[in-house]
XYZ file of C-alpha atoms in Angstrom:
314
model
C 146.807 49.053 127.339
C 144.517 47.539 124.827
C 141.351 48.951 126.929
C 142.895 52.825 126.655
C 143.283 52.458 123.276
C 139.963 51.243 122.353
C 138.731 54.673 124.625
C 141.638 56.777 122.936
C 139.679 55.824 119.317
C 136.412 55.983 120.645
C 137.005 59.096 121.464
C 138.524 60.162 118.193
C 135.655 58.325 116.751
C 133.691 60.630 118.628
C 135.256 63.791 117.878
C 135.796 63.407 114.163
C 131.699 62.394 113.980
C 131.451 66.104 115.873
C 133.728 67.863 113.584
C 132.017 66.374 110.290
C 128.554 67.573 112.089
C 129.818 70.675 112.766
C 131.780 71.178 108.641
C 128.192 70.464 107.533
C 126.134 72.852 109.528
C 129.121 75.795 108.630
C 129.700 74.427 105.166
C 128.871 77.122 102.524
C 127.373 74.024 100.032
C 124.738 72.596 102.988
C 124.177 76.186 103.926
C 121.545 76.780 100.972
C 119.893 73.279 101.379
C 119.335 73.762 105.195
C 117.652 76.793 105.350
C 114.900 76.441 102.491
C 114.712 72.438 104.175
C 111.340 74.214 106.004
C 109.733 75.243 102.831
C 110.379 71.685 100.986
C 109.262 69.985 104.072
C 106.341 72.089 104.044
C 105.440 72.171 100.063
C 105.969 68.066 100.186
C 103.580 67.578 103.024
C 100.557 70.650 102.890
C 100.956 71.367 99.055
C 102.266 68.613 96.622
C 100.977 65.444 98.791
C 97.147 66.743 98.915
C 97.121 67.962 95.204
C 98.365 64.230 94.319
C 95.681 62.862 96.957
C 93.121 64.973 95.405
C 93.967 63.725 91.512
C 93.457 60.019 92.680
C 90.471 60.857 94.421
C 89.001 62.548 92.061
C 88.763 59.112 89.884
C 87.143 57.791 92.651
C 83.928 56.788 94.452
C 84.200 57.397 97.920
C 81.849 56.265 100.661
C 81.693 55.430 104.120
C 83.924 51.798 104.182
C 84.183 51.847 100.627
C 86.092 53.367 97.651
C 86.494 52.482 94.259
C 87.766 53.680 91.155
C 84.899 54.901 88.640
C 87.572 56.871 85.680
C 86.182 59.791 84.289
C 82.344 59.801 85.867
C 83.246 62.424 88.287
C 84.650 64.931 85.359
C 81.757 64.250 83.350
C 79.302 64.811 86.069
C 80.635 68.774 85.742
C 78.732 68.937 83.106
C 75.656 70.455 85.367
C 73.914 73.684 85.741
C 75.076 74.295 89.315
C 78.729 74.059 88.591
C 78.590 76.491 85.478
C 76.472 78.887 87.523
C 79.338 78.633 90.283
C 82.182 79.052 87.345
C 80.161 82.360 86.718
C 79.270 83.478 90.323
C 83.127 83.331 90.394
C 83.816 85.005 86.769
C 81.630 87.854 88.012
C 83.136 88.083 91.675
C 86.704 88.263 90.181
C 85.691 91.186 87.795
C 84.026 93.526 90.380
C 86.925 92.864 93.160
C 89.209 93.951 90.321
C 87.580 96.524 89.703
C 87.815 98.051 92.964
C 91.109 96.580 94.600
C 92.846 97.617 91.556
C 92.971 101.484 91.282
C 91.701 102.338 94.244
C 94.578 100.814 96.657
C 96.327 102.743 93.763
C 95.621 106.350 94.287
C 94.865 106.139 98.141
C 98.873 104.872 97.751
C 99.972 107.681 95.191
C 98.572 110.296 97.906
C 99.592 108.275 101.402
C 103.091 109.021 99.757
C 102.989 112.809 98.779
C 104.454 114.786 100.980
C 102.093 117.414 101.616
C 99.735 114.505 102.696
C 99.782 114.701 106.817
C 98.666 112.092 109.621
C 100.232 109.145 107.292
C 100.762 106.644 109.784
C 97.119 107.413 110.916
C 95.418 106.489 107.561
C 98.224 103.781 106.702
C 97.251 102.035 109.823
C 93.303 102.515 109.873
C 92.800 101.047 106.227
C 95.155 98.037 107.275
C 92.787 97.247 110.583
C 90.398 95.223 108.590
C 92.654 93.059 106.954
C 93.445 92.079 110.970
C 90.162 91.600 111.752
C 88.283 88.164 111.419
C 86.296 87.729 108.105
C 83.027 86.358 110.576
C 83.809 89.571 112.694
C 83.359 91.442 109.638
C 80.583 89.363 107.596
C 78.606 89.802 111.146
C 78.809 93.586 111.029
C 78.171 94.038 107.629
C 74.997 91.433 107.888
C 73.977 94.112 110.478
C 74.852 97.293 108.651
C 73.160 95.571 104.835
C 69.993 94.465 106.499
C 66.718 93.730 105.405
C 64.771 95.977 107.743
C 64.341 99.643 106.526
C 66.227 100.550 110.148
C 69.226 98.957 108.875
C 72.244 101.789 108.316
C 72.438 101.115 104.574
C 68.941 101.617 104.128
C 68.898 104.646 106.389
C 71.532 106.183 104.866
C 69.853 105.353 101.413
C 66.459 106.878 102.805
C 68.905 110.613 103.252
C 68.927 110.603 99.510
C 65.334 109.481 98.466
C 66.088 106.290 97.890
C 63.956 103.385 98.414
C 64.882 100.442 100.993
C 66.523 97.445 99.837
C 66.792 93.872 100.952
C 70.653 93.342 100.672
C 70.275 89.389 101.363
C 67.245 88.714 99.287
C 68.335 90.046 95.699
C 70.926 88.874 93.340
C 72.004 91.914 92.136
C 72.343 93.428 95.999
C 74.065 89.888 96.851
C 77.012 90.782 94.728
C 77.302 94.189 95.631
C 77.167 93.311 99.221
C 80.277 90.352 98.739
C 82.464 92.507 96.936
C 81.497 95.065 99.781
C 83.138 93.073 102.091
C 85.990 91.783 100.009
C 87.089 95.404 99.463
C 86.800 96.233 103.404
C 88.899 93.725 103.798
C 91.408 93.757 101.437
C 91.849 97.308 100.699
C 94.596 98.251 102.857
C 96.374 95.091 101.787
C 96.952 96.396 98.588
C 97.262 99.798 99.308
C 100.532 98.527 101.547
C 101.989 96.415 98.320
C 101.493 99.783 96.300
C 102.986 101.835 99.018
C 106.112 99.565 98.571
C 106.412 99.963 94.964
C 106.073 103.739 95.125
C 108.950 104.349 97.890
C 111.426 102.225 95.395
C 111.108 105.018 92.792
C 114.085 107.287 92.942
C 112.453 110.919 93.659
C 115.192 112.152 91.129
C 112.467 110.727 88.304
C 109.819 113.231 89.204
C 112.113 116.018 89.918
C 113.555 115.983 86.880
C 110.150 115.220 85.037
C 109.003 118.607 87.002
C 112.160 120.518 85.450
C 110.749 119.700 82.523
C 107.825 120.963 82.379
C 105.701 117.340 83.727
C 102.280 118.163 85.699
C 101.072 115.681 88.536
C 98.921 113.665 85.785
C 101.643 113.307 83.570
C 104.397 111.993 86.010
C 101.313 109.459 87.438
C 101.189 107.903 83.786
C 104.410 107.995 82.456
C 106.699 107.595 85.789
C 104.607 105.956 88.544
C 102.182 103.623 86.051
C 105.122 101.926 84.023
C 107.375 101.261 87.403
C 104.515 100.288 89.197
C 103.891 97.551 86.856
C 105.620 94.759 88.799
C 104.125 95.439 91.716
C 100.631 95.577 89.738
C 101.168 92.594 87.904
C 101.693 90.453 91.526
C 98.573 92.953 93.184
C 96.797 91.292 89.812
C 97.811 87.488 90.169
C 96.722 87.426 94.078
C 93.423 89.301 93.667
C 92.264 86.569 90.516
C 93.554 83.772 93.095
C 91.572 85.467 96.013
C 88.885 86.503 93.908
C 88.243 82.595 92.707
C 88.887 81.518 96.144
C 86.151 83.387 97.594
C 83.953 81.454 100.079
C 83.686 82.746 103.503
C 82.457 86.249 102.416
C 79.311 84.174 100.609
C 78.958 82.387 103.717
C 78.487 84.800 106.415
C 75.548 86.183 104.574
C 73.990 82.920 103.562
C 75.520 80.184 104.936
C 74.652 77.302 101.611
C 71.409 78.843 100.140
C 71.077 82.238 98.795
C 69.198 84.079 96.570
C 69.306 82.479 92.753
C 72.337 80.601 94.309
C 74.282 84.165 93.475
C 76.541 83.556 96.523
C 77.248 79.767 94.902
C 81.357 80.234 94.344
C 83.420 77.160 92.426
C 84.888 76.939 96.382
C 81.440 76.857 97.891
C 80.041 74.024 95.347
C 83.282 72.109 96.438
C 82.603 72.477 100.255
C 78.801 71.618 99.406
C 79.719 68.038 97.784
C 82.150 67.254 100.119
C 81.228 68.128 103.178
C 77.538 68.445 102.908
C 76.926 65.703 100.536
C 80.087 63.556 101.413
C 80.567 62.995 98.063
C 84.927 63.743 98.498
C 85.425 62.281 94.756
C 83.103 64.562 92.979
C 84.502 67.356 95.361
C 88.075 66.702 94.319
C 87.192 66.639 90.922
C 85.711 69.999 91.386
C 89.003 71.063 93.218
C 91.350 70.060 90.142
C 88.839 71.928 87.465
C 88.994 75.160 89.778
C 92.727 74.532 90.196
C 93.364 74.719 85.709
C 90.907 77.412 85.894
C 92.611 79.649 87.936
C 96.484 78.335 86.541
C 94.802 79.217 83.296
C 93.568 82.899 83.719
C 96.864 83.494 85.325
C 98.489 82.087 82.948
C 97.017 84.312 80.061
C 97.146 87.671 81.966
C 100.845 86.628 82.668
C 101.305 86.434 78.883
C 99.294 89.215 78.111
C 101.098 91.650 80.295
C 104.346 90.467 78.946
C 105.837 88.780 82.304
C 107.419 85.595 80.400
C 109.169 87.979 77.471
C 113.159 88.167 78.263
C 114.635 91.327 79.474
C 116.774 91.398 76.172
C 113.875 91.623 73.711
């Protein structure tokens, strides 16, 4: 008797341990927890654990068998041409990129939507390719089609017009031209798709009774689709100054470390140089936490400036 009741509460052991499993996976309180467990897992290992690796590091002198902790050297060894000439390399990336992958992806949105515009799907899908493609894939091609040679396509199509040849690779000014080139290829139809979204949330009623009134095309653009747009402009905004500081594989396809007055020398590229080239990971990580205020700074400001922190009550 005494050995079938021990089995009789293991057994009731057993099944209350599988019915407290079982409340917990179906309980609307664990619910929440369980399903955003990935992204704290993930954050806690891949995000918050290297950023606090990097901040120690970056007090440090590291070399092969060896590391000690030196304060403040590695901050105050920022104070060098190369890494001001990358902070501007960067400035100056960021501002062209804008420039482009800001209104462009805008209109080629406004007029994927219109209905009178036909083969949608065809267009939609063709300026989305590149963002599929491989960045070498696409560095390659445009190494080929920006060439140095007057045989090269730019320079042939540049010869059409009376135009003298240029050396894409060897100039500065062409340097820049050519990165942003390639950004915009790229990243084009990625924001053209984020626009895209934003337009089809406007109710149609808006324009059609803008048109009843009297509204043209121009004046619907900038006093419907501008100020509802904003949202989705703001976020377009934040990712292309992230992306735009980020930059580092578009310089290297063309150059690889050296380049022409060191205009393809990002605040990313100067990091990969020290650390990987020079094995000097301290100095590299304190390059890493400057670029990471930079950037948390500039979006912090255009945040502010285009009113994102202001409550919806004010």
């Amino acid at each position: 008797m005494n050995n079938k009741t021990a089995v009789q509460e293991q057994l009731m052991a057993v099944n209350n341990s599988g019915r407290w499993i079982k409340r917990a996976f179906y309980s609307q309180h664990a619910a929440p927890y369980v399903f955003i467990s990935p992204f704290v897992i993930t954050f806690l290992l891949f995000q918050l654990y290297p950023i606090i690796s990097s901040v120690i590091m970056s007090f440090q002198e590291i070399i092969p068998g060896e590391t000690k902790f030196i304060g403040l050297k590695n901050y105050q060894d920022l104070n060098n041409e190369h890494f001001f000439k990358a902070i501007w390399n960067s400035l100056r990336y960021t501002f062209w990129s804008l420039v482009v992958l800001l209104p462009f992806p805008m209109l080629l949105a406004v007029f994927l939507n219109s209905t009178n515009m036909v083969a949608k799907n065809f267009f939609r899908s063709t300026l989305f390719m590149p963002a599929l493609t491989s960045i070498i894939v696409g560095g390659a091609i445009f190494r080929l089609v920006f060439g140095t040679l007057e045989t090269a396509p730019a320079n042939v199509f540049l010869s059409l017009f009376g135009f003298e040849s240029v050396k894409w690779t060897s100039s500065a000014g062409a340097g820049m031209f050519i990165m942003v080139a390639l950004a915009s290829w790229r990243w084009m139809g990625v924001n053209l798709i984020y626009f895209l979204s934003g337009l089809q949330s406007i109710p149609q009623e808006l324009y059609e009774a803008a048109e009843m009134d009297g509204a043209n095309r121009f004046t619907q653009f900038f006093r419907i689709t501008l100020p509802l747009l904003k949202p989705v402009t703001v976020y377009v905004l934040t990712i292309s100054i992230f992306g735009g500081f980020a930059m580092f594989t578009e310089s290297f396809v063309f150059w690889n470390t050296q380049s022409p007055s060191d205009i393809g020398l990002t605040i990313v590229g100067y990091l990969y140089q020290q650390s990987f080239e020079f094995f000097n990971m301290g100095f590299g990580s304190a390059i890493g936490i400057a670029f990471l205020f930079i950037v948390l700074s500039i979006n912090i400001l255009q945040l502010l400036i285009t009113g994102q922190f202001r409550k919806e009550n004010e």
